[in-house]
Tab-separated table of C-alpha atoms in Angstrom:
chain	number	residue	atom	x	y	z
A	1	MET	CA	-84.609	75.157	23.683
A	2	ALA	CA	-87.771	77.769	24.309
A	3	PRO	CA	-87.498	79.672	27.629
A	4	LYS	CA	-89.076	78.278	30.232
A	5	LEU	CA	-91.724	80.017	32.045
A	6	CYS	CA	-91.918	80.637	35.839
A	7	VAL	CA	-94.382	77.956	37.449
A	8	LEU	CA	-95.740	80.328	40.190
A	9	CYS	CA	-96.586	83.282	38.120
A	10	ALA	CA	-96.564	81.912	34.416
A	11	ALA	CA	-95.830	85.354	33.005
A	12	SER	CA	-92.369	86.039	33.170
A	13	ARG	CA	-89.193	83.398	32.095
A	14	ALA	CA	-88.145	81.011	34.699
A	15	CYS	CA	-84.209	81.990	35.818
A	16	LEU	CA	-83.624	79.350	38.537
A	17	ARG	CA	-84.530	75.878	39.843
A	18	ARG	CA	-85.204	76.266	43.434
A	19	PRO	CA	-83.080	73.123	45.237
A	20	LYS	CA	-85.921	72.544	47.808
A	21	THR	CA	-88.793	72.168	45.646
A	22	SER	CA	-86.854	71.802	41.647
A	23	GLU	CA	-89.601	74.379	40.959
A	24	ALA	CA	-88.419	76.724	38.146
A	25	ILE	CA	-89.352	80.409	38.879
A	26	CYS	CA	-88.823	83.601	37.683
A	27	LYS	CA	-86.902	86.447	39.722
A	28	GLU	CA	-89.433	88.163	41.155
A	29	CYS	CA	-91.577	85.151	42.539
A	30	PHE	CA	-87.857	84.012	43.437
A	31	TYR	CA	-87.108	87.272	45.636
A	32	SER	CA	-90.664	86.243	47.444
A	33	ALA	CA	-90.517	82.994	48.070
A	34	PHE	CA	-86.925	83.520	49.411
A	35	GLU	CA	-88.001	86.250	52.097
A	36	ASP	CA	-91.004	84.820	52.450
A	37	GLU	CA	-89.505	81.313	53.824
A	38	ILE	CA	-87.403	83.499	56.027
A	39	HIS	CA	-90.052	85.344	57.748
A	40	GLU	CA	-91.830	81.931	58.113
A	41	THR	CA	-88.801	80.389	60.090
A	42	ILE	CA	-88.686	83.716	62.209
A	43	VAL	CA	-92.167	83.347	63.124
A	44	ASN	CA	-92.549	79.436	63.679
A	45	GLU	CA	-89.169	79.335	65.433
A	46	ASN	CA	-90.249	82.358	67.611
A	47	LEU	CA	-87.159	83.893	66.724
A	48	PHE	CA	-87.482	87.141	67.881
A	49	LYS	CA	-89.836	89.694	70.301
A	50	PRO	CA	-90.764	92.970	69.484
A	51	GLY	CA	-88.531	95.561	71.062
A	52	GLU	CA	-85.554	93.320	71.154
A	53	LYS	CA	-82.144	94.368	70.298
A	54	ILE	CA	-80.294	91.860	67.825
A	55	ALA	CA	-76.761	92.071	66.967
A	56	VAL	CA	-76.177	90.451	63.776
A	57	GLY	CA	-72.913	88.814	63.197
A	58	ALA	CA	-71.330	90.816	59.791
A	59	SER	CA	-68.268	89.322	58.558
A	60	GLY	CA	-69.117	90.810	54.981
A	61	GLY	CA	-69.274	87.799	53.254
A	62	LYS	CA	-72.261	86.257	51.186
A	63	ASP	CA	-74.349	84.733	54.417
A	64	SER	CA	-74.109	87.695	56.564
A	65	THR	CA	-74.259	90.279	54.140
A	66	VAL	CA	-77.681	88.952	52.712
A	67	LEU	CA	-78.691	88.301	56.087
A	68	VAL	CA	-78.424	92.070	57.145
A	69	HIS	CA	-80.359	92.894	53.788
A	70	VAL	CA	-83.030	90.624	54.175
A	71	LEU	CA	-83.302	91.483	58.445
A	72	LYS	CA	-83.693	94.770	57.364
A	73	LEU	CA	-86.391	94.437	54.629
A	74	LEU	CA	-88.327	92.052	57.426
A	75	ASN	CA	-88.039	93.968	60.300
A	76	GLU	CA	-90.050	97.062	58.339
A	77	ARG	CA	-92.173	94.983	55.951
A	78	TYR	CA	-93.650	92.779	59.017
A	79	GLU	CA	-93.001	95.649	61.863
A	80	TYR	CA	-90.878	93.322	63.850
A	81	GLY	CA	-89.941	96.235	66.343
A	82	LEU	CA	-86.464	94.978	66.666
A	83	ASP	CA	-83.265	97.076	66.867
A	84	LEU	CA	-80.533	95.918	64.593
A	85	PHE	CA	-76.899	96.512	65.199
A	86	LEU	CA	-73.922	94.741	63.304
A	87	VAL	CA	-71.240	93.225	65.344
A	88	SER	CA	-67.895	92.076	63.496
A	89	VAL	CA	-65.110	90.193	64.933
A	90	ASP	CA	-61.558	91.624	63.376
A	91	GLU	CA	-59.187	88.615	64.148
A	92	GLY	CA	-56.248	90.043	63.132
A	93	ILE	CA	-55.237	88.525	59.266
A	94	LYS	CA	-53.594	90.989	56.788
A	95	GLY	CA	-55.018	90.403	53.210
A	96	TYR	CA	-58.384	88.689	54.721
A	97	ARG	CA	-60.118	90.512	57.488
A	98	ASP	CA	-59.018	93.645	56.213
A	99	ASP	CA	-60.851	93.477	53.095
A	100	SER	CA	-63.772	91.975	53.974
A	101	LEU	CA	-64.226	94.546	56.838
A	102	ASP	CA	-64.253	96.916	54.342
A	103	ALA	CA	-67.162	95.261	52.904
A	104	VAL	CA	-69.010	95.378	56.120
A	105	LYS	CA	-68.133	99.204	56.452
A	106	ARG	CA	-69.885	99.658	53.241
A	107	ASN	CA	-72.934	97.574	54.413
A	108	GLN	CA	-73.057	99.759	57.170
A	109	GLN	CA	-73.680	103.244	55.210
A	110	GLU	CA	-75.970	101.442	52.744
A	111	TYR	CA	-78.326	99.849	55.807
A	112	GLU	CA	-77.883	103.047	57.935
A	113	LEU	CA	-76.917	100.363	60.730
A	114	PRO	CA	-74.634	101.379	63.729
A	115	LEU	CA	-71.798	98.959	63.622
A	116	LYS	CA	-69.183	97.579	66.538
A	117	ILE	CA	-65.986	96.094	65.462
A	118	VAL	CA	-64.389	94.197	68.354
A	119	SER	CA	-60.756	92.824	67.684
A	120	TYR	CA	-58.739	89.922	69.201
A	121	SER	CA	-55.807	92.262	69.764
A	122	GLU	CA	-57.788	94.357	72.107
A	123	LEU	CA	-59.754	91.571	73.886
A	124	TYR	CA	-56.923	88.888	73.978
A	125	GLY	CA	-53.731	90.939	73.730
A	126	TRP	CA	-53.273	88.629	70.229
A	127	THR	CA	-54.004	88.738	66.860
A	128	MET	CA	-54.338	85.658	64.572
A	129	ASP	CA	-51.055	86.531	62.435
A	130	GLN	CA	-49.475	86.705	65.802
A	131	ILE	CA	-50.938	83.106	67.053
A	132	VAL	CA	-49.957	81.882	63.688
A	133	GLU	CA	-46.031	82.785	63.871
A	134	LYS	CA	-45.778	81.498	67.254
A	135	ILE	CA	-48.085	77.794	66.939
A	136	GLY	CA	-47.758	77.680	63.219
A	137	LYS	CA	-50.704	76.420	61.218
A	138	LYS	CA	-51.332	73.413	62.490
A	139	SER	CA	-53.903	74.281	65.264
A	140	ASN	CA	-54.310	77.737	65.001
A	141	CYS	CA	-58.446	77.147	63.683
A	142	THR	CA	-58.731	75.824	67.693
A	143	TYR	CA	-57.862	79.237	68.795
A	144	CYS	CA	-59.402	81.375	66.120
A	145	GLY	CA	-63.019	79.521	67.125
A	146	VAL	CA	-62.986	79.788	70.632
A	147	PHE	CA	-61.843	83.455	70.533
A	148	ARG	CA	-64.480	84.341	67.577
A	149	ARG	CA	-67.487	82.755	69.704
A	150	GLN	CA	-66.380	84.726	72.769
A	151	ALA	CA	-65.580	87.842	70.958
A	152	LEU	CA	-69.064	88.110	69.203
A	153	ASP	CA	-70.829	87.916	72.403
A	154	ARG	CA	-68.716	90.411	73.808
A	155	GLY	CA	-69.531	92.466	71.064
A	156	ALA	CA	-72.790	92.022	71.571
A	157	GLU	CA	-72.838	92.528	75.074
A	158	TYR	CA	-71.085	95.825	74.272
A	159	VAL	CA	-73.871	97.176	72.138
A	160	GLY	CA	-76.430	95.632	74.666
A	161	ALA	CA	-78.018	93.261	72.441
A	162	ASP	CA	-80.870	90.710	73.678
A	163	LYS	CA	-79.851	87.746	70.982
A	164	ILE	CA	-77.208	87.082	68.396
A	165	ALA	CA	-78.411	86.239	64.915
A	166	THR	CA	-75.921	84.804	62.727
A	167	GLY	CA	-76.043	83.838	59.003
A	168	HIS	CA	-75.237	80.248	59.012
A	169	ASN	CA	-77.607	78.730	56.279
A	170	ALA	CA	-79.225	75.107	55.422
A	171	ASP	CA	-75.919	73.843	54.032
A	172	ASP	CA	-73.681	74.860	56.828
A	173	ILE	CA	-76.038	73.225	59.365
A	174	ALA	CA	-76.257	69.965	57.352
A	175	GLU	CA	-72.697	69.983	57.215
A	176	THR	CA	-72.247	70.297	60.941
A	177	VAL	CA	-74.887	67.446	61.525
A	178	ILE	CA	-72.984	65.113	59.436
A	179	MET	CA	-69.620	66.191	61.269
A	180	ASN	CA	-71.584	65.735	64.908
A	181	PHE	CA	-72.438	62.399	63.306
A	182	LEU	CA	-69.328	60.962	62.362
A	183	ARG	CA	-67.727	62.175	65.942
A	184	GLY	CA	-70.724	60.691	67.534
A	185	ASP	CA	-71.463	64.061	69.628
A	186	PHE	CA	-74.996	63.638	70.404
A	187	PRO	CA	-75.852	66.372	72.596
A	188	ARG	CA	-74.040	68.866	70.065
A	189	LEU	CA	-76.098	66.993	67.270
A	190	ILE	CA	-79.268	67.880	68.609
A	191	ARG	CA	-78.040	71.431	69.527
A	192	CYS	CA	-76.762	72.182	66.074
A	193	SER	CA	-79.832	71.461	64.040
A	194	GLU	CA	-81.905	74.393	66.540
A	195	ALA	CA	-82.658	77.605	65.269
A	196	ILE	CA	-82.159	78.924	68.916
A	197	THR	CA	-79.325	78.001	70.922
A	198	GLY	CA	-77.906	79.295	73.963
A	199	ASP	CA	-80.979	80.705	76.167
A	200	SER	CA	-81.607	77.814	78.468
A	201	VAL	CA	-78.109	78.493	80.154
A	202	GLY	CA	-78.307	81.949	81.107
A	203	ASP	CA	-75.469	83.380	80.722
A	204	SER	CA	-74.544	83.520	77.301
A	205	LEU	CA	-76.847	85.393	74.750
A	206	PRO	CA	-79.038	83.090	72.920
A	207	ARG	CA	-77.715	83.054	69.259
A	208	VAL	CA	-80.550	82.512	66.443
A	209	LYS	CA	-80.474	81.431	62.793
A	210	PRO	CA	-82.753	82.735	60.538
A	211	PHE	CA	-81.355	80.899	57.573
A	212	LYS	CA	-81.462	77.672	58.623
A	213	TYR	CA	-83.729	76.217	56.142
A	214	THR	CA	-81.799	78.548	53.772
A	215	TYR	CA	-80.160	76.833	50.755
A	216	GLU	CA	-76.669	78.163	50.314
A	217	LYS	CA	-77.369	78.103	46.439
A	218	GLU	CA	-80.346	80.653	46.834
A	219	ILE	CA	-78.699	82.877	49.241
A	220	VAL	CA	-75.610	83.411	46.536
A	221	LEU	CA	-78.233	83.820	43.627
A	222	TYR	CA	-80.461	86.508	45.902
A	223	ALA	CA	-77.139	88.194	46.262
A	224	HIS	CA	-75.924	87.733	42.563
A	225	TYR	CA	-79.260	89.207	41.116
A	226	LYS	CA	-79.793	91.928	43.937
A	227	SER	CA	-76.186	92.707	42.818
A	228	LEU	CA	-75.436	93.294	47.062
A	229	ASP	CA	-72.025	93.910	47.815
A	230	TYR	CA	-69.870	90.896	49.610
A	231	PHE	CA	-66.437	90.003	49.641
A	232	ALA	CA	-65.412	86.387	48.919
A	233	THR	CA	-62.248	85.135	50.104
A	234	GLU	CA	-60.877	81.830	51.757
A	235	CYS	CA	-59.173	82.625	54.945
A	236	ILE	CA	-55.283	82.131	54.562
A	237	TYR	CA	-54.853	79.976	57.404
A	238	SER	CA	-57.332	78.020	57.453
A	239	PRO	CA	-57.161	74.231	55.911
A	240	GLU	CA	-60.486	72.621	58.089
A	241	ALA	CA	-59.821	69.228	56.760
A	242	PHE	CA	-62.535	67.400	58.380
A	243	ARG	CA	-65.118	69.836	57.550
A	244	GLY	CA	-63.910	70.275	54.465
A	245	HIS	CA	-64.832	66.565	53.559
A	246	ALA	CA	-68.470	67.294	55.327
A	247	ARG	CA	-68.807	70.301	52.755
A	248	GLN	CA	-67.979	68.054	49.889
A	249	PHE	CA	-70.332	65.204	50.910
A	250	ILE	CA	-73.081	67.715	51.385
A	251	LYS	CA	-72.003	69.567	48.117
A	252	ASP	CA	-71.944	65.900	46.028
A	253	ILE	CA	-75.598	64.349	47.286
A	254	GLU	CA	-76.760	68.045	46.707
A	255	VAL	CA	-75.990	67.881	42.866
A	256	ALA	CA	-77.810	64.098	43.188
A	257	ARG	CA	-80.998	65.372	44.933
A	258	ALA	CA	-80.943	68.864	46.151
A	259	ARG	CA	-83.655	68.071	48.650
A	260	SER	CA	-81.208	66.068	50.985
A	261	ILE	CA	-79.578	69.229	52.427
A	262	VAL	CA	-82.961	69.892	54.302
A	263	ASP	CA	-83.554	66.209	54.937
A	264	THR	CA	-80.186	66.343	56.334
A	265	ILE	CA	-81.580	68.830	59.176
A	266	ARG	CA	-84.996	67.661	59.725
A	267	SER	CA	-83.817	63.969	60.312
A	268	ALA	CA	-81.351	65.776	63.083
A	269	GLU	CA	-84.379	67.421	64.505
A	270	LYS	CA	-85.746	63.677	64.938
A	271	PHE	CA	-82.802	62.907	67.801
A	272	ARG	CA	-83.531	62.828	71.240
A	273	THR	CA	-81.373	62.001	74.020
A	274	ASP	CA	-82.461	59.902	77.067
A	275	PRO	CA	-82.739	62.198	79.751
A	276	ARG	CA	-81.481	59.667	82.196
A	277	THR	CA	-78.253	59.538	80.472
A	278	SER	CA	-78.070	63.195	79.552
A	279	SER	CA	-76.094	65.500	81.982
A	280	GLU	CA	-76.439	69.230	82.562
A	281	GLN	CA	-73.505	70.594	82.668
A	282	THR	CA	-73.025	73.487	85.700
A	283	LEU	CA	-72.009	76.903	84.559
A	284	GLY	CA	-69.952	78.901	86.489
A	285	ALA	CA	-68.169	82.303	85.801
A	286	CYS	CA	-64.541	82.133	84.590
A	287	VAL	CA	-62.233	83.143	87.575
A	288	ASN	CA	-59.833	85.437	85.070
A	289	CYS	CA	-62.094	87.346	82.688
A	290	GLY	CA	-66.053	86.541	83.923
A	291	TYR	CA	-66.771	84.865	80.655
A	292	MET	CA	-69.013	81.639	81.209
A	293	THR	CA	-67.486	78.090	81.743
A	294	SER	CA	-68.220	75.149	83.225
A	295	GLN	CA	-64.420	75.327	84.389
A	296	LYS	CA	-62.132	77.391	86.157
A	297	LEU	CA	-60.800	79.100	83.313
A	298	CYS	CA	-62.835	79.827	79.999
A	299	LYS	CA	-61.561	78.030	76.864
A	300	ALA	CA	-60.052	81.211	75.820
A	301	CYS	CA	-58.217	82.046	79.311
A	302	LEU	CA	-56.754	78.675	78.991
A	303	LEU	CA	-55.576	79.120	75.464
A	304	LYS	CA	-54.317	82.636	76.105
A	305	GLN	CA	-52.652	81.179	78.984
A	306	SER	CA	-50.807	78.556	76.826
A	307	LEU	CA	-49.940	81.317	73.899
A	308	GLU	CA	-48.258	82.904	77.288
A	309	SER	CA	-46.470	80.148	78.443
A	310	ASP	CA	-44.932	77.963	76.003
A	311	GLN	CA	-47.104	75.205	77.021
A	312	LYS	CA	-49.309	72.880	74.853
A	313	PRO	CA	-52.980	73.718	75.529
A	314	ASP	CA	-54.400	71.296	78.181
A	315	GLN	CA	-57.833	69.041	78.437
A	316	GLY	CA	-60.258	71.817	77.901
A	317	ALA	CA	-58.710	73.143	74.979
A	318	SER	CA	-57.983	70.304	73.495
A	319	GLN	CA	-61.694	69.233	73.733
A	320	THR	CA	-62.409	72.108	71.818
A	321	LYS	CA	-60.146	71.142	68.928
A	322	GLU	CA	-62.076	67.863	68.608
A	323	ARG	CA	-65.237	69.295	68.356
A	324	GLY	CA	-64.023	71.926	65.359
A	325	TYR	CA	-64.772	75.238	65.342
A	326	HIS	CA	-67.368	78.554	64.594
A	327	GLY	CA	-69.645	77.233	66.341
A	328	ARG	CA	-71.769	75.928	63.937
B	1	MET	CA	-63.911	81.177	16.861
B	2	THR	CA	-66.885	82.114	18.880
B	3	SER	CA	-66.746	85.263	21.082
B	4	VAL	CA	-68.403	84.746	24.642
B	5	VAL	CA	-68.188	86.844	28.181
B	6	LEU	CA	-66.880	84.802	31.074
B	7	GLU	CA	-67.399	85.859	34.424
B	8	PHE	CA	-65.878	84.568	37.641
B	9	SER	CA	-67.055	85.366	40.870
B	10	GLY	CA	-67.297	84.330	44.624
B	11	GLY	CA	-63.586	83.270	44.792
B	12	LEU	CA	-62.930	81.910	41.424
B	13	GLU	CA	-61.819	85.097	39.875
B	14	LEU	CA	-58.320	84.183	41.908
B	15	LEU	CA	-57.982	81.087	39.573
B	16	VAL	CA	-57.645	83.430	36.631
B	17	ASP	CA	-55.039	86.253	37.766
B	18	GLY	CA	-58.384	87.987	39.581
B	19	LYS	CA	-60.324	88.610	36.518
B	20	LYS	CA	-63.686	89.197	37.086
B	21	ARG	CA	-64.968	89.474	33.655
B	22	LEU	CA	-63.352	88.665	30.250
B	23	GLU	CA	-64.547	88.485	26.507
B	24	GLN	CA	-62.930	85.257	25.107
B	25	GLU	CA	-62.814	83.590	21.809
B	26	VAL	CA	-63.750	80.167	22.449
B	27	PRO	CA	-63.477	77.085	19.944
B	28	ASP	CA	-66.572	76.827	17.405
B	29	LYS	CA	-69.480	74.185	18.425
B	30	LEU	CA	-68.310	73.966	22.336
B	31	THR	CA	-71.008	72.480	24.767
B	32	LEU	CA	-70.893	73.719	27.936
B	33	GLY	CA	-69.262	70.862	29.385
B	34	GLY	CA	-66.986	71.415	26.475
B	35	LEU	CA	-66.297	75.039	27.340
B	36	ILE	CA	-65.613	74.144	31.188
B	37	GLY	CA	-62.894	71.744	29.900
B	38	TRP	CA	-61.632	74.380	27.572
B	39	ILE	CA	-61.471	76.872	30.480
B	40	ARG	CA	-59.529	74.585	32.770
B	41	SER	CA	-57.201	73.706	30.433
B	42	ASN	CA	-56.558	77.335	28.924
B	43	LEU	CA	-57.248	80.297	31.460
B	44	ILE	CA	-56.823	77.932	34.742
B	45	LYS	CA	-53.025	78.021	36.028
B	46	GLU	CA	-53.380	76.718	39.322
B	47	ARG	CA	-55.554	74.727	41.551
B	48	HIS	CA	-57.633	73.080	38.759
B	49	GLU	CA	-59.462	70.964	41.175
B	50	LEU	CA	-60.923	73.799	42.524
B	51	PHE	CA	-63.042	74.852	39.607
B	52	SER	CA	-63.741	71.571	37.634
B	53	GLN	CA	-62.687	67.808	37.137
B	54	GLY	CA	-62.508	67.456	33.396
B	55	GLN	CA	-65.776	68.832	32.375
B	56	ARG	CA	-67.667	68.431	35.207
B	57	ILE	CA	-68.240	71.553	37.484
B	58	ARG	CA	-66.967	71.413	41.071
B	59	PRO	CA	-69.775	70.525	43.203
B	60	GLY	CA	-70.804	73.965	44.902
B	61	VAL	CA	-69.669	76.538	42.073
B	62	LEU	CA	-73.189	77.729	40.466
B	63	VAL	CA	-73.285	78.388	36.527
B	64	LEU	CA	-75.149	81.236	35.091
B	65	ILE	CA	-76.121	81.033	31.228
B	66	ASN	CA	-77.026	84.781	30.324
B	67	ASP	CA	-78.018	85.476	33.939
B	68	VAL	CA	-80.181	82.116	33.833
B	69	ASP	CA	-79.277	79.065	36.216
B	70	TRP	CA	-78.161	76.331	33.867
B	71	GLU	CA	-80.107	73.591	35.401
B	72	LEU	CA	-83.023	75.124	33.174
B	73	GLU	CA	-80.658	75.036	29.959
B	74	GLY	CA	-79.775	71.433	29.851
B	75	LYS	CA	-76.135	72.097	32.042
B	76	GLU	CA	-73.471	70.917	30.343
B	77	THR	CA	-75.111	69.300	27.109
B	78	TYR	CA	-76.278	73.376	26.698
B	79	ASN	CA	-75.013	74.372	22.876
B	80	LEU	CA	-73.082	77.618	23.348
B	81	SER	CA	-73.798	80.638	20.969
B	82	SER	CA	-71.705	83.576	20.645
B	83	GLY	CA	-72.437	86.095	22.797
B	84	ASP	CA	-73.142	84.139	25.507
B	85	CYS	CA	-72.508	85.375	28.980
B	86	ILE	CA	-71.458	82.130	31.080
B	87	SER	CA	-71.196	82.998	34.853
B	88	PHE	CA	-69.575	80.979	37.547
B	89	ILE	CA	-70.194	81.508	41.175
B	90	SER	CA	-68.347	80.009	43.818
B	91	THR	CA	-70.891	79.287	47.070
B	92	LEU	CA	-67.578	77.729	48.892
B	93	HIS	CA	-66.088	80.601	50.457
B	94	GLY	CA	-66.995	81.766	53.778
B	95	GLY	CA	-70.119	84.051	54.835
């Protein structure tokens, strides 16, 4: 088979088919298209304002590694005027997080960005290893999800950040859309497709997703062709059955029709709740730690209390379990 | 036998004893689909379903032929040549 030429520049050999457009393009055109589209998302969705401090959630995995690389590059290229920080969460899982944190530290040196690591043990007095030892592997993702979300907020507050940027990509968001659809969780179905979340409720930092329309395939190929240093491993405790099914479904429909992923996100954007039936929660501060919550105690403190008292987590915590984790 | 280079990354290396790159003799006149089936039977020791179902690669695993997306090269129907480098990259691990 004769090598195909890039449909954009018609000069170099095509090296990939873009899932979003089915175009066959070369490496250089791919880099520009990839970076330009993320820039467009940042501009069109008003993700940042000049002078803001941005905490980039960095796990050492592919998405956050590419996010750090691209945000640093676009910040310089288009003069966003952002102050970038890396914030990593150490869940305390031996043989999983240690190696990926090393990847984060190498990124920190390469990109010369300040890094703050917050650990479950310093924040909550429990590592995930200790939690699993106590409660087993069954619902540990509930704890990890609640703790991680709050830990990232704490780390971002510590460095004085205005916003948190995460590496959630189009595939992740489409997956979450499917999960929230199956659960019938309408408010979350709408929220999960937004590029900025959390800025209307006041106390928590806004979270932005510059990769909202960026395909996982392209993130991985970008990292591969640019030889970016990332760490890939599965969490040793995570069965994540429900998300696993949604993920499999998204990957299967991608093979049949790659545009389905972005179409799933676009369709979720069209959902609207009836303002007459939606009730706004009032948020206050947790009486124990001061973190925002609609209850007396925040979810992290409830879970911590259950760990320390040998009781099953109560209502607030079990709701969280139903909703899954990672805050996607 | 045909000599090819196989690369496994993004977590797939864990299925082949942590080897990220290996030079491998494989049967002659294999298609890429045939190679996938051959790897599944001969190189992968456990959790075969994380790599493929028979000759069908698991959705979410990217395949590159000499660093080019296999979607541009006929996917499973591509005829393997001596010296080819085939990369399997999982996108399914956390980020």
